[in-house]
Tab-separated table of C-alpha atoms in Angstrom:
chain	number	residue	atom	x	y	z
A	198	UNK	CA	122.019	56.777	35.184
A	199	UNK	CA	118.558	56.178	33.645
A	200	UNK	CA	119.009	55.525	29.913
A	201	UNK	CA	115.526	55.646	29.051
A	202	UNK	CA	112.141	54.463	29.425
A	203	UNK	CA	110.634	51.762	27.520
A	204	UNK	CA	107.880	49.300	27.211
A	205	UNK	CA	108.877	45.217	26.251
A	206	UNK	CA	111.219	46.089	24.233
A	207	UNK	CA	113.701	46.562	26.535
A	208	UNK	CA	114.503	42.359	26.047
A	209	UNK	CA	116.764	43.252	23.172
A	210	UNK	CA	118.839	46.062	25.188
A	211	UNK	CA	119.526	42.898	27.556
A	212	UNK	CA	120.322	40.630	25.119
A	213	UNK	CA	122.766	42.573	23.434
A	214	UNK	CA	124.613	44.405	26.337
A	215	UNK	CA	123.380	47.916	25.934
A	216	UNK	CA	121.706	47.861	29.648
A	217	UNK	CA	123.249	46.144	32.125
A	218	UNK	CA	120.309	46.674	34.712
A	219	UNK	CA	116.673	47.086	34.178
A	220	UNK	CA	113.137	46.886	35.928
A	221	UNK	CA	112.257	42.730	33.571
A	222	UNK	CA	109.649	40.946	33.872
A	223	UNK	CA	110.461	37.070	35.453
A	224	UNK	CA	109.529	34.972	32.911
A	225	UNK	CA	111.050	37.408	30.097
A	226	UNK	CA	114.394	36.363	31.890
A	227	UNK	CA	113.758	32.707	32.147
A	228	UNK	CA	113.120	33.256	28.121
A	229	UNK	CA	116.408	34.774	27.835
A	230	UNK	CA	118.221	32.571	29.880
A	231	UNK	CA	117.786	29.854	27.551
A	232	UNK	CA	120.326	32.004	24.869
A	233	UNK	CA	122.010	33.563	27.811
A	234	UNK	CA	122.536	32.104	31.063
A	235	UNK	CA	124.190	35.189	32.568
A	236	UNK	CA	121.020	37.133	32.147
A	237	UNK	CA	120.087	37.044	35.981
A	238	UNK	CA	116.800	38.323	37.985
A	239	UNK	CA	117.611	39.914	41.348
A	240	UNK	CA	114.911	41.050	43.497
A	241	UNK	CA	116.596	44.164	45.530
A	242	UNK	CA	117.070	43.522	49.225
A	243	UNK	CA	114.887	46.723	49.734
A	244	UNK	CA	112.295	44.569	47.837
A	245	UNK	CA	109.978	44.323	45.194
A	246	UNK	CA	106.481	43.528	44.067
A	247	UNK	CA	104.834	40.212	43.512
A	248	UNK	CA	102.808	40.708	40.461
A	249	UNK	CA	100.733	38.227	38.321
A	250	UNK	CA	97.589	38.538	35.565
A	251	UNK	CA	94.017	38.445	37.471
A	252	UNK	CA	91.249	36.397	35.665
A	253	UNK	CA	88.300	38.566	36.583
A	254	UNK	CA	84.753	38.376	35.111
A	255	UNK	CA	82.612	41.468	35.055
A	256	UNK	CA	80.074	41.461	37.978
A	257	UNK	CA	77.225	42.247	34.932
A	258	UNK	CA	78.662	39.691	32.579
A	259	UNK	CA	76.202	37.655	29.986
A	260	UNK	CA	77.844	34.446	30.250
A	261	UNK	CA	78.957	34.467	33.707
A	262	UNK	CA	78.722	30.827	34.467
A	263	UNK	CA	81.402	30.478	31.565
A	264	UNK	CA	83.581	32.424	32.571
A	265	UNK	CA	83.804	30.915	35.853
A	266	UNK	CA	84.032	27.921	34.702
A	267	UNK	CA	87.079	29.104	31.917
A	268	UNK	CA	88.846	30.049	35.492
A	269	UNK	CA	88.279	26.741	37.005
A	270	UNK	CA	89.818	25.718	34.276
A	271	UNK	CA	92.833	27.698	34.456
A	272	UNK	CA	92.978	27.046	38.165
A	273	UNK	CA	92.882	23.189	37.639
A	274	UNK	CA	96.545	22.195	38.988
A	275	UNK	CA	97.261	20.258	35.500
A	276	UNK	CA	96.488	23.292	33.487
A	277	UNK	CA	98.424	25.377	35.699
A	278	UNK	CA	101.458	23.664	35.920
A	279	UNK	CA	101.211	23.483	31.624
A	280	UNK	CA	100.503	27.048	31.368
A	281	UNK	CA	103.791	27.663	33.708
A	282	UNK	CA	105.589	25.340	31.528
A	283	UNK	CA	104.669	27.063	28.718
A	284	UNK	CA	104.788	30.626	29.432
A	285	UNK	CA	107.400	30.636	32.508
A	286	UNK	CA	105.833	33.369	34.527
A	287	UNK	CA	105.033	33.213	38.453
A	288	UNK	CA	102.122	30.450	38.893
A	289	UNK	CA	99.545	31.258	41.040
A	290	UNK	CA	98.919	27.728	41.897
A	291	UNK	CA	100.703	25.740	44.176
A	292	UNK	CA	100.066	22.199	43.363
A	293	UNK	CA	100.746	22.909	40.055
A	294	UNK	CA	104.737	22.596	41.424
A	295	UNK	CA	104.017	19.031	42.490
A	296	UNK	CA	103.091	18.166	39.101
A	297	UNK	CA	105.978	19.831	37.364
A	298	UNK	CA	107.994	18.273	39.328
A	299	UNK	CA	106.981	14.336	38.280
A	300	UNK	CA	107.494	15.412	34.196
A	301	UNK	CA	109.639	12.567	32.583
A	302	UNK	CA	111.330	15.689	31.347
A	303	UNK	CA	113.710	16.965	33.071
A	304	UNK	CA	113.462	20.496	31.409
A	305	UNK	CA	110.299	20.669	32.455
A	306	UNK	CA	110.773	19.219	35.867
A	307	UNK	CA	113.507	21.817	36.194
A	308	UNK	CA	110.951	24.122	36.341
A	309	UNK	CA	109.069	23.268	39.232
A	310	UNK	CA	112.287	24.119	40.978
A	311	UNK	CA	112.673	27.963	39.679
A	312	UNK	CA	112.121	30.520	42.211
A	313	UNK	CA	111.084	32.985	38.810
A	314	UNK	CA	108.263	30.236	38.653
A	315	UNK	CA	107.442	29.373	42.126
A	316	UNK	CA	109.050	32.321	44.622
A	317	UNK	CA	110.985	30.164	47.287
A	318	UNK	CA	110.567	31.502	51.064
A	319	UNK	CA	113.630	32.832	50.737
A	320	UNK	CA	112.429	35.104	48.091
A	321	UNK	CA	108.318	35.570	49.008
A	322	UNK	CA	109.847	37.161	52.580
A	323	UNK	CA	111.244	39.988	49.935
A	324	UNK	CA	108.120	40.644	47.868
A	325	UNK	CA	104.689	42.121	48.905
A	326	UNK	CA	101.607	42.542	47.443
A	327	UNK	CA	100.682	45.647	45.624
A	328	UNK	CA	97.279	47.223	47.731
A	329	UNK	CA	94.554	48.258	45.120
A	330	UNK	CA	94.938	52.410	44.953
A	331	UNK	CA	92.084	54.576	45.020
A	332	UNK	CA	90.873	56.720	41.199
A	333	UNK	CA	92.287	59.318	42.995
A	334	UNK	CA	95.772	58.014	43.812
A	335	UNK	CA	95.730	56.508	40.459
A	336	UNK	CA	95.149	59.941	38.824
A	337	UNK	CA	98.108	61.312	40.931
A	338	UNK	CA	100.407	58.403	39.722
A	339	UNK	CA	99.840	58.986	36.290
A	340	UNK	CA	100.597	62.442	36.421
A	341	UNK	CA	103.699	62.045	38.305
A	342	UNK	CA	104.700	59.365	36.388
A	343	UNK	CA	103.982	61.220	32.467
A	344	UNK	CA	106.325	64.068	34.406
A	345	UNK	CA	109.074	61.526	34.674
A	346	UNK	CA	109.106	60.008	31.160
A	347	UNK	CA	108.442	63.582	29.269
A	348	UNK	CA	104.694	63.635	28.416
């Protein structure tokens, strides 16, 4: 039974009980878990979607060079493995783990060691990559998709 449709806000429905299942975000669960440790993420056995931001610069950018070099930053495995620390979403940089994993803390080194964080194999041979979709296809999904919620 679908309940309803909902943006973020659906965090408080799973902390107090009134959905038991729900299409969450990863690191929105990690959050949680820290009040609730039987908040669980499940990735279906049919599958499901590995998803992250994108840095992207615009190909006619002023300031080009500092963008890229803003992304660099981001990229750096240091500033990686703090931004996962801090935010507790999927990292898109591998040696970032290494480094989370040497913290004093053990919080923090805890991390390194979440699949939510950094998808084992286990869990990366369940997920696939989104393929970009075409203006048209994109056109066609909204319309379905405004059907399904009412608009």
């Amino acid at each position: 039974q679908i309940r309803r449709f909902t943006g973020n806000d659906y965090t408080k429905d799973l902390v107090s009980g009134d959905v038991l299942a729900c299409q969450a975000y990863s690191g929105d669960v990690i959050q949680l878990q820290a009040d609730n440790p039987d908040i669980r993420f499940v990735v279906p056995e049919e599958g499901a979607e590995l998803w992250s931001d994108s840095l992207m610069i615009p190909d006619l950018a002023a300031h080009k060079a500092n963008a890229e070099r803003l992304v660099d930053y981001y990229y750096a495995p240091e500033v990686a493995a703090e931004l996962a620390a801090w935010v507790n979403y999927v990292c898109p940089v591998p040696a970032a783990q290494d480094i989370l994993a040497s913290s004093d803390d053990k919080d923090t080194a805890a991390l390194a060691e979440n699949p939510l964080i950094f998808p084992d194999a286990t869990m990366r041979s369940r997920l696939a990559i989104a393929r970009d979709i075409t203006s048209t296809e994109r056109v066609e999904f909204a319309r379905r998709w405004n059907r399904i919620v009412g608009l």
